[in-house]
Amino acid sequence: MTQTSANEQLAEILRAHDLPIQEEGEWLRVSPRGPRLQATFTDTRTEPGICTRRLDVCLEPWTGRWVVESVAGVGKTEEEALNDALMNFARASLHVLLAAFVRPPDDHVTVETWQVGGIDRRVILGNIITRGDSPGPQLVEPWLNAFESALRSLPLASGTHWVRVYYAQREEKRMALEVLLDNEPWQELADLLETAPWPAAPGFLSRRLFLVLQGGVAEWLTPEPSVSPPVATPAAPKRPWWKFW
């Protein structure tokens, strides 16, 4: 798969959100002492009439720790697919990352307090991102309550953690259920969500949610990362082309 830098497009998005950007080699620093980010596009599928691209954004809040968010873009052309991926990142993940590591929360996130692992956590939730056919008008997402209850029931070390949940179905049959904790599969939570009331619809339908939990150690109060570069940037996991997150 071919990879190209997406730093220029990421910098445009950050500047559009009134953030000062400094280039540090292959990284973008948000303000002099803020976290730094790096973004890449990956060519995941190119066929006549359909093109998909994956956008991987790596944020380093502190030296040696990375938040990796991957979203997909779909279009008839490469330009459409790249723009779709950038838009999905802005809608799904950007404001959560900014609220957790850069500046106070805005109207694009929801901030709540949940007790997880016996610790009160500050939980920053992004938008629920939907792709595909609509299951009909819904004022609530029933699976979200099941997700919250399941998350509250599991042990979790103190400090800052990030969680991504992705569900996809086709013709009312599940295609994928993935839950990541700190970039790695969280099978315990995925098992608890097996029987959640996920939406069903004809054709393709997916749900995606990204959130950050902070608690126990108040890391968000003093997020002052070092300017020393990491030893290596973790490779983003490979994704099937149909996982539109």
PDB file of C-alpha atoms in Angstrom:
ATOM      1  CA  MET A   1       0.000   0.000   0.000  1.00  0.00           C
ATOM      2  CA  THR A   2       1.279   3.448  -0.921  1.00  0.00           C
ATOM      3  CA  GLN A   3       1.640   5.994   1.892  1.00  0.00           C
ATOM      4  CA  THR A   4       1.942   9.772   1.552  1.00  0.00           C
ATOM      5  CA  SER A   5       2.195  12.541   4.100  1.00  0.00           C
ATOM      6  CA  ALA A   6      -1.032  14.278   5.114  1.00  0.00           C
ATOM      7  CA  ASN A   7       0.686  16.861   7.324  1.00  0.00           C
ATOM      8  CA  GLU A   8      -0.147  19.738   4.985  1.00  0.00           C
ATOM      9  CA  GLN A   9      -3.861  18.962   5.101  1.00  0.00           C
ATOM     10  CA  LEU A  10      -3.741  18.366   8.864  1.00  0.00           C
ATOM     11  CA  ALA A  11      -2.007  21.709   9.381  1.00  0.00           C
ATOM     12  CA  GLU A  12      -4.780  23.434   7.418  1.00  0.00           C
ATOM     13  CA  ILE A  13      -7.415  21.843   9.649  1.00  0.00           C
ATOM     14  CA  LEU A  14      -5.581  22.851  12.827  1.00  0.00           C
ATOM     15  CA  ARG A  15      -5.056  26.429  11.655  1.00  0.00           C
ATOM     16  CA  ALA A  16      -8.738  26.605  10.728  1.00  0.00           C
ATOM     17  CA  HIS A  17      -9.405  25.868  14.400  1.00  0.00           C
ATOM     18  CA  ASP A  18      -7.244  28.855  15.431  1.00  0.00           C
ATOM     19  CA  LEU A  19      -4.291  26.756  16.547  1.00  0.00           C
ATOM     20  CA  PRO A  20      -0.696  27.932  16.016  1.00  0.00           C
ATOM     21  CA  ILE A  21       1.402  25.301  14.250  1.00  0.00           C
ATOM     22  CA  GLN A  22       5.167  24.813  14.200  1.00  0.00           C
ATOM     23  CA  GLU A  23       6.841  22.298  11.877  1.00  0.00           C
ATOM     24  CA  GLU A  24       9.367  19.969  13.511  1.00  0.00           C
ATOM     25  CA  GLY A  25      10.659  17.741  10.749  1.00  0.00           C
ATOM     26  CA  GLU A  26       7.909  15.224  10.043  1.00  0.00           C
ATOM     27  CA  TRP A  27       5.839  16.489  12.979  1.00  0.00           C
ATOM     28  CA  LEU A  28       3.496  19.420  13.620  1.00  0.00           C
ATOM     29  CA  ARG A  29       3.727  21.058  17.038  1.00  0.00           C
ATOM     30  CA  VAL A  30       0.594  22.709  18.405  1.00  0.00           C
ATOM     31  CA  SER A  31       1.885  25.864  20.154  1.00  0.00           C
ATOM     32  CA  PRO A  32       5.424  25.974  21.588  1.00  0.00           C
ATOM     33  CA  ARG A  33       4.781  23.470  24.397  1.00  0.00           C
ATOM     34  CA  GLY A  34       1.718  21.620  23.140  1.00  0.00           C
ATOM     35  CA  PRO A  35       1.489  18.073  21.746  1.00  0.00           C
ATOM     36  CA  ARG A  36       2.724  17.231  18.305  1.00  0.00           C
ATOM     37  CA  LEU A  37       0.984  15.393  15.509  1.00  0.00           C
ATOM     38  CA  GLN A  38       1.751  13.536  12.317  1.00  0.00           C
ATOM     39  CA  ALA A  39      -0.617  12.329   9.584  1.00  0.00           C
ATOM     40  CA  THR A  40      -0.387   9.962   6.609  1.00  0.00           C
ATOM     41  CA  PHE A  41      -2.676   8.808   3.824  1.00  0.00           C
ATOM     42  CA  THR A  42      -2.691   5.164   2.754  1.00  0.00           C
ATOM     43  CA  ASP A  43      -4.039   3.930  -0.578  1.00  0.00           C
ATOM     44  CA  THR A  44      -6.348   1.108   0.488  1.00  0.00           C
ATOM     45  CA  ARG A  45      -8.420   0.571  -2.659  1.00  0.00           C
ATOM     46  CA  THR A  46      -8.524   2.012  -6.170  1.00  0.00           C
ATOM     47  CA  GLU A  47     -10.912   0.567  -8.729  1.00  0.00           C
ATOM     48  CA  PRO A  48     -13.049   2.075 -11.484  1.00  0.00           C
ATOM     49  CA  GLY A  49     -15.720   4.185  -9.795  1.00  0.00           C
ATOM     50  CA  ILE A  50     -14.582   3.516  -6.213  1.00  0.00           C
ATOM     51  CA  CYS A  51     -11.628   4.777  -4.234  1.00  0.00           C
ATOM     52  CA  THR A  52     -10.846   4.455  -0.532  1.00  0.00           C
ATOM     53  CA  ARG A  53      -8.057   6.057   1.472  1.00  0.00           C
ATOM     54  CA  ARG A  54      -7.109   5.692   5.121  1.00  0.00           C
ATOM     55  CA  LEU A  55      -6.001   8.680   7.170  1.00  0.00           C
ATOM     56  CA  ASP A  56      -3.827   7.877  10.192  1.00  0.00           C
ATOM     57  CA  VAL A  57      -3.264  10.690  12.689  1.00  0.00           C
ATOM     58  CA  CYS A  58      -0.714  10.162  15.447  1.00  0.00           C
ATOM     59  CA  LEU A  59      -0.737  12.545  18.416  1.00  0.00           C
ATOM     60  CA  GLU A  60       2.062  12.478  20.985  1.00  0.00           C
ATOM     61  CA  PRO A  61       0.771  14.089  24.208  1.00  0.00           C
ATOM     62  CA  TRP A  62       3.885  13.056  26.136  1.00  0.00           C
ATOM     63  CA  THR A  63       7.191  11.547  25.084  1.00  0.00           C
ATOM     64  CA  GLY A  64       6.818   7.859  24.357  1.00  0.00           C
ATOM     65  CA  ARG A  65       3.009   7.784  24.304  1.00  0.00           C
ATOM     66  CA  TRP A  66       0.922   8.041  21.141  1.00  0.00           C
ATOM     67  CA  VAL A  67      -2.757   8.306  20.355  1.00  0.00           C
ATOM     68  CA  VAL A  68      -3.370   6.832  16.898  1.00  0.00           C
ATOM     69  CA  GLU A  69      -6.679   7.581  15.209  1.00  0.00           C
ATOM     70  CA  SER A  70      -7.509   6.000  11.846  1.00  0.00           C
ATOM     71  CA  VAL A  71     -10.418   7.012   9.647  1.00  0.00           C
ATOM     72  CA  ALA A  72     -11.366   6.071   6.104  1.00  0.00           C
ATOM     73  CA  GLY A  73     -12.498   8.157   3.173  1.00  0.00           C
ATOM     74  CA  VAL A  74     -14.588   6.955   0.259  1.00  0.00           C
ATOM     75  CA  GLY A  75     -15.266   8.538  -3.105  1.00  0.00           C
ATOM     76  CA  LYS A  76     -15.406   8.053  -6.839  1.00  0.00           C
ATOM     77  CA  THR A  77     -12.000   9.727  -7.164  1.00  0.00           C
ATOM     78  CA  GLU A  78      -8.891   9.967  -5.023  1.00  0.00           C
ATOM     79  CA  GLU A  79      -9.604  13.624  -4.242  1.00  0.00           C
ATOM     80  CA  GLU A  80     -13.089  12.775  -3.013  1.00  0.00           C
ATOM     81  CA  ALA A  81     -11.739   9.936  -0.862  1.00  0.00           C
ATOM     82  CA  LEU A  82      -9.019  12.115   0.704  1.00  0.00           C
ATOM     83  CA  ASN A  83     -11.462  14.924   1.474  1.00  0.00           C
ATOM     84  CA  ASP A  84     -13.929  12.445   2.944  1.00  0.00           C
ATOM     85  CA  ALA A  85     -11.250  11.026   5.239  1.00  0.00           C
ATOM     86  CA  LEU A  86     -10.253  14.498   6.442  1.00  0.00           C
ATOM     87  CA  MET A  87     -13.881  15.399   7.094  1.00  0.00           C
ATOM     88  CA  ASN A  88     -14.433  12.187   9.045  1.00  0.00           C
ATOM     89  CA  PHE A  89     -11.406  12.881  11.227  1.00  0.00           C
ATOM     90  CA  ALA A  90     -12.622  16.420  11.927  1.00  0.00           C
ATOM     91  CA  ARG A  91     -16.085  15.143  12.855  1.00  0.00           C
ATOM     92  CA  ALA A  92     -15.107  12.029  14.801  1.00  0.00           C
ATOM     93  CA  SER A  93     -11.807  12.610  16.583  1.00  0.00           C
ATOM     94  CA  LEU A  94     -10.317  16.080  16.276  1.00  0.00           C
ATOM     95  CA  HIS A  95     -12.379  17.873  18.909  1.00  0.00           C
ATOM     96  CA  VAL A  96     -11.948  15.029  21.408  1.00  0.00           C
ATOM     97  CA  LEU A  97      -8.165  15.220  21.024  1.00  0.00           C
ATOM     98  CA  LEU A  98      -8.172  18.994  21.361  1.00  0.00           C
ATOM     99  CA  ALA A  99     -10.363  18.882  24.476  1.00  0.00           C
ATOM    100  CA  ALA A 100      -8.210  16.188  26.091  1.00  0.00           C
ATOM    101  CA  PHE A 101      -4.741  17.493  25.251  1.00  0.00           C
ATOM    102  CA  VAL A 102      -4.795  21.054  23.919  1.00  0.00           C
ATOM    103  CA  ARG A 103      -7.560  23.381  25.156  1.00  0.00           C
ATOM    104  CA  PRO A 104     -10.886  23.444  27.036  1.00  0.00           C
ATOM    105  CA  PRO A 105     -13.783  21.457  25.545  1.00  0.00           C
ATOM    106  CA  ASP A 106     -16.080  23.059  22.980  1.00  0.00           C
ATOM    107  CA  ASP A 107     -19.616  22.357  21.787  1.00  0.00           C
ATOM    108  CA  HIS A 108     -18.446  19.506  19.560  1.00  0.00           C
ATOM    109  CA  VAL A 109     -17.802  17.161  22.506  1.00  0.00           C
ATOM    110  CA  THR A 110     -19.722  15.920  25.528  1.00  0.00           C
ATOM    111  CA  VAL A 111     -17.958  15.887  28.895  1.00  0.00           C
ATOM    112  CA  GLU A 112     -19.307  13.622  31.633  1.00  0.00           C
ATOM    113  CA  THR A 113     -18.100  11.920  34.809  1.00  0.00           C
ATOM    114  CA  TRP A 114     -18.183   8.128  34.884  1.00  0.00           C
ATOM    115  CA  GLN A 115     -16.815   5.820  37.570  1.00  0.00           C
ATOM    116  CA  VAL A 116     -14.624   3.262  35.835  1.00  0.00           C
ATOM    117  CA  GLY A 117     -12.346   0.876  37.689  1.00  0.00           C
ATOM    118  CA  GLY A 118     -13.414   2.423  40.999  1.00  0.00           C
ATOM    119  CA  ILE A 119     -12.170   5.879  39.920  1.00  0.00           C
ATOM    120  CA  ASP A 120     -14.205   8.905  38.890  1.00  0.00           C
ATOM    121  CA  ARG A 121     -13.173   9.675  35.319  1.00  0.00           C
ATOM    122  CA  ARG A 122     -13.557  12.762  33.213  1.00  0.00           C
ATOM    123  CA  VAL A 123     -14.953  11.345  29.969  1.00  0.00           C
ATOM    124  CA  ILE A 124     -14.728  13.336  26.730  1.00  0.00           C
ATOM    125  CA  LEU A 125     -16.997  11.857  24.069  1.00  0.00           C
ATOM    126  CA  GLY A 126     -17.013  12.740  20.401  1.00  0.00           C
ATOM    127  CA  ASN A 127     -19.822  12.522  17.895  1.00  0.00           C
ATOM    128  CA  ILE A 128     -21.305   9.150  16.966  1.00  0.00           C
ATOM    129  CA  ILE A 129     -20.386   8.813  13.307  1.00  0.00           C
ATOM    130  CA  THR A 130     -22.802   6.968  11.033  1.00  0.00           C
ATOM    131  CA  ARG A 131     -22.232   5.600   7.554  1.00  0.00           C
ATOM    132  CA  GLY A 132     -24.596   3.811   5.241  1.00  0.00           C
ATOM    133  CA  ASP A 133     -28.356   3.280   5.284  1.00  0.00           C
ATOM    134  CA  SER A 134     -30.513   4.726   8.026  1.00  0.00           C
ATOM    135  CA  PRO A 135     -32.354   2.324  10.367  1.00  0.00           C
ATOM    136  CA  GLY A 136     -35.107   4.935  10.634  1.00  0.00           C
ATOM    137  CA  PRO A 137     -35.491   7.998  12.865  1.00  0.00           C
ATOM    138  CA  GLN A 138     -33.833   7.567  16.251  1.00  0.00           C
ATOM    139  CA  LEU A 139     -33.614  10.139  18.995  1.00  0.00           C
ATOM    140  CA  VAL A 140     -31.251   7.974  21.051  1.00  0.00           C
ATOM    141  CA  GLU A 141     -28.669   5.273  20.424  1.00  0.00           C
ATOM    142  CA  PRO A 142     -29.709   2.350  22.663  1.00  0.00           C
ATOM    143  CA  TRP A 143     -26.313   0.666  22.317  1.00  0.00           C
ATOM    144  CA  LEU A 144     -24.620   3.696  23.898  1.00  0.00           C
ATOM    145  CA  ASN A 145     -26.178   2.933  27.298  1.00  0.00           C
ATOM    146  CA  ALA A 146     -24.977  -0.649  27.013  1.00  0.00           C
ATOM    147  CA  PHE A 147     -21.511   0.607  26.116  1.00  0.00           C
ATOM    148  CA  GLU A 148     -21.376   2.932  29.126  1.00  0.00           C
ATOM    149  CA  SER A 149     -22.569   0.216  31.522  1.00  0.00           C
ATOM    150  CA  ALA A 150     -20.056  -2.279  30.146  1.00  0.00           C
ATOM    151  CA  LEU A 151     -17.193   0.206  30.369  1.00  0.00           C
ATOM    152  CA  ARG A 152     -18.072   1.123  33.946  1.00  0.00           C
ATOM    153  CA  SER A 153     -17.953  -2.555  34.933  1.00  0.00           C
ATOM    154  CA  LEU A 154     -14.363  -3.185  33.823  1.00  0.00           C
ATOM    155  CA  PRO A 155     -11.079  -2.517  35.657  1.00  0.00           C
ATOM    156  CA  LEU A 156      -8.921   0.262  34.263  1.00  0.00           C
ATOM    157  CA  ALA A 157      -5.651   1.741  35.485  1.00  0.00           C
ATOM    158  CA  SER A 158      -5.607   5.373  36.558  1.00  0.00           C
ATOM    159  CA  GLY A 159      -4.445   8.059  34.158  1.00  0.00           C
ATOM    160  CA  THR A 160      -5.433   8.945  30.622  1.00  0.00           C
ATOM    161  CA  HIS A 161      -6.866   6.376  28.215  1.00  0.00           C
ATOM    162  CA  TRP A 162      -8.614   6.528  24.854  1.00  0.00           C
ATOM    163  CA  VAL A 163     -11.258   4.179  23.505  1.00  0.00           C
ATOM    164  CA  ARG A 164     -12.651   3.632  20.032  1.00  0.00           C
ATOM    165  CA  VAL A 165     -15.665   1.462  19.266  1.00  0.00           C
ATOM    166  CA  TYR A 166     -16.723   0.514  15.752  1.00  0.00           C
ATOM    167  CA  TYR A 167     -19.713  -1.531  14.639  1.00  0.00           C
ATOM    168  CA  ALA A 168     -20.729  -2.425  11.090  1.00  0.00           C
ATOM    169  CA  GLN A 169     -23.552  -4.490   9.617  1.00  0.00           C
ATOM    170  CA  ARG A 170     -24.911  -5.387   6.222  1.00  0.00           C
ATOM    171  CA  GLU A 171     -28.427  -6.642   5.523  1.00  0.00           C
ATOM    172  CA  GLU A 172     -29.051  -6.779   9.299  1.00  0.00           C
ATOM    173  CA  LYS A 173     -26.080  -9.107   9.810  1.00  0.00           C
ATOM    174  CA  ARG A 174     -23.036  -7.999  11.764  1.00  0.00           C
ATOM    175  CA  MET A 175     -19.835  -7.523   9.795  1.00  0.00           C
ATOM    176  CA  ALA A 176     -17.550  -6.100  12.487  1.00  0.00           C
ATOM    177  CA  LEU A 177     -17.386  -5.186  16.160  1.00  0.00           C
ATOM    178  CA  GLU A 178     -14.084  -3.674  17.214  1.00  0.00           C
ATOM    179  CA  VAL A 179     -13.128  -1.988  20.474  1.00  0.00           C
ATOM    180  CA  LEU A 180      -9.693  -0.439  21.001  1.00  0.00           C
ATOM    181  CA  LEU A 181      -8.146   0.717  24.273  1.00  0.00           C
ATOM    182  CA  ASP A 182      -5.013   2.847  23.886  1.00  0.00           C
ATOM    183  CA  ASN A 183      -4.638   1.689  20.240  1.00  0.00           C
ATOM    184  CA  GLU A 184      -4.908  -2.021  21.115  1.00  0.00           C
ATOM    185  CA  PRO A 185      -7.874  -4.436  20.899  1.00  0.00           C
ATOM    186  CA  TRP A 186      -9.922  -4.497  24.113  1.00  0.00           C
ATOM    187  CA  GLN A 187     -11.527  -7.908  23.903  1.00  0.00           C
ATOM    188  CA  GLU A 188     -13.098  -7.786  27.375  1.00  0.00           C
ATOM    189  CA  LEU A 189     -15.226  -4.790  26.432  1.00  0.00           C
ATOM    190  CA  ALA A 190     -15.970  -6.169  22.961  1.00  0.00           C
ATOM    191  CA  ASP A 191     -17.290  -9.388  24.537  1.00  0.00           C
ATOM    192  CA  LEU A 192     -19.648  -7.384  26.755  1.00  0.00           C
ATOM    193  CA  LEU A 193     -20.998  -5.537  23.717  1.00  0.00           C
ATOM    194  CA  GLU A 194     -21.856  -8.713  21.791  1.00  0.00           C
ATOM    195  CA  THR A 195     -25.490  -8.494  22.895  1.00  0.00           C
ATOM    196  CA  ALA A 196     -25.853  -4.708  22.820  1.00  0.00           C
ATOM    197  CA  PRO A 197     -28.895  -3.352  20.908  1.00  0.00           C
ATOM    198  CA  TRP A 198     -26.995  -2.380  17.779  1.00  0.00           C
ATOM    199  CA  PRO A 199     -28.970  -0.752  14.944  1.00  0.00           C
ATOM    200  CA  ALA A 200     -30.010  -2.810  11.935  1.00  0.00           C
ATOM    201  CA  ALA A 201     -30.811  -1.718   8.403  1.00  0.00           C
ATOM    202  CA  PRO A 202     -30.914  -2.989   4.831  1.00  0.00           C
ATOM    203  CA  GLY A 203     -27.640  -2.438   3.045  1.00  0.00           C
ATOM    204  CA  PHE A 204     -24.574  -1.198   4.904  1.00  0.00           C
ATOM    205  CA  LEU A 205     -24.637   0.657   8.240  1.00  0.00           C
ATOM    206  CA  SER A 206     -21.883   1.512  10.736  1.00  0.00           C
ATOM    207  CA  ARG A 207     -21.407   3.336  14.022  1.00  0.00           C
ATOM    208  CA  ARG A 208     -18.141   4.788  15.325  1.00  0.00           C
ATOM    209  CA  LEU A 209     -17.369   6.508  18.636  1.00  0.00           C
ATOM    210  CA  PHE A 210     -14.107   7.906  20.018  1.00  0.00           C
ATOM    211  CA  LEU A 211     -13.597   9.063  23.603  1.00  0.00           C
ATOM    212  CA  VAL A 212     -10.862   9.904  26.087  1.00  0.00           C
ATOM    213  CA  LEU A 213     -10.985   9.062  29.800  1.00  0.00           C
ATOM    214  CA  GLN A 214      -8.956  10.958  32.380  1.00  0.00           C
ATOM    215  CA  GLY A 215      -8.834  10.241  36.091  1.00  0.00           C
ATOM    216  CA  GLY A 216      -6.795   9.135  39.087  1.00  0.00           C
ATOM    217  CA  VAL A 217      -3.729  11.008  37.862  1.00  0.00           C
ATOM    218  CA  ALA A 218      -4.776  14.471  36.674  1.00  0.00           C
ATOM    219  CA  GLU A 219      -2.615  14.420  33.572  1.00  0.00           C
ATOM    220  CA  TRP A 220      -4.829  16.844  31.681  1.00  0.00           C
ATOM    221  CA  LEU A 221      -3.956  19.633  34.119  1.00  0.00           C
ATOM    222  CA  THR A 222      -0.285  19.758  33.119  1.00  0.00           C
ATOM    223  CA  PRO A 223       0.137  18.336  29.603  1.00  0.00           C
ATOM    224  CA  GLU A 224       3.672  19.533  28.913  1.00  0.00           C
ATOM    225  CA  PRO A 225       5.277  17.052  26.521  1.00  0.00           C
ATOM    226  CA  SER A 226       9.003  17.004  25.918  1.00  0.00           C
ATOM    227  CA  VAL A 227      10.301  18.173  22.571  1.00  0.00           C
ATOM    228  CA  SER A 228      12.538  15.107  22.294  1.00  0.00           C
ATOM    229  CA  PRO A 229      11.506  12.962  19.311  1.00  0.00           C
ATOM    230  CA  PRO A 230      10.284   9.394  19.931  1.00  0.00           C
ATOM    231  CA  VAL A 231      12.464   6.457  19.046  1.00  0.00           C
ATOM    232  CA  ALA A 232       9.933   5.266  16.489  1.00  0.00           C
ATOM    233  CA  THR A 233       6.418   6.052  15.403  1.00  0.00           C
ATOM    234  CA  PRO A 234       4.090   3.072  15.869  1.00  0.00           C
ATOM    235  CA  ALA A 235       2.766   1.690  12.606  1.00  0.00           C
ATOM    236  CA  ALA A 236      -0.973   2.047  12.138  1.00  0.00           C
ATOM    237  CA  PRO A 237      -2.768  -1.301  11.942  1.00  0.00           C
ATOM    238  CA  LYS A 238      -3.945  -2.499   8.548  1.00  0.00           C
ATOM    239  CA  ARG A 239      -7.706  -2.294   8.035  1.00  0.00           C
ATOM    240  CA  PRO A 240     -10.068  -4.018   5.609  1.00  0.00           C
ATOM    241  CA  TRP A 241     -11.309  -1.539   3.012  1.00  0.00           C
ATOM    242  CA  TRP A 242     -14.935  -1.862   4.168  1.00  0.00           C
ATOM    243  CA  LYS A 243     -14.227  -0.615   7.679  1.00  0.00           C
ATOM    244  CA  PHE A 244     -15.304   2.982   7.281  1.00  0.00           C
ATOM    245  CA  TRP A 245     -14.171   4.527  10.576  1.00  0.00           C
TER     246      TRP A 245
END
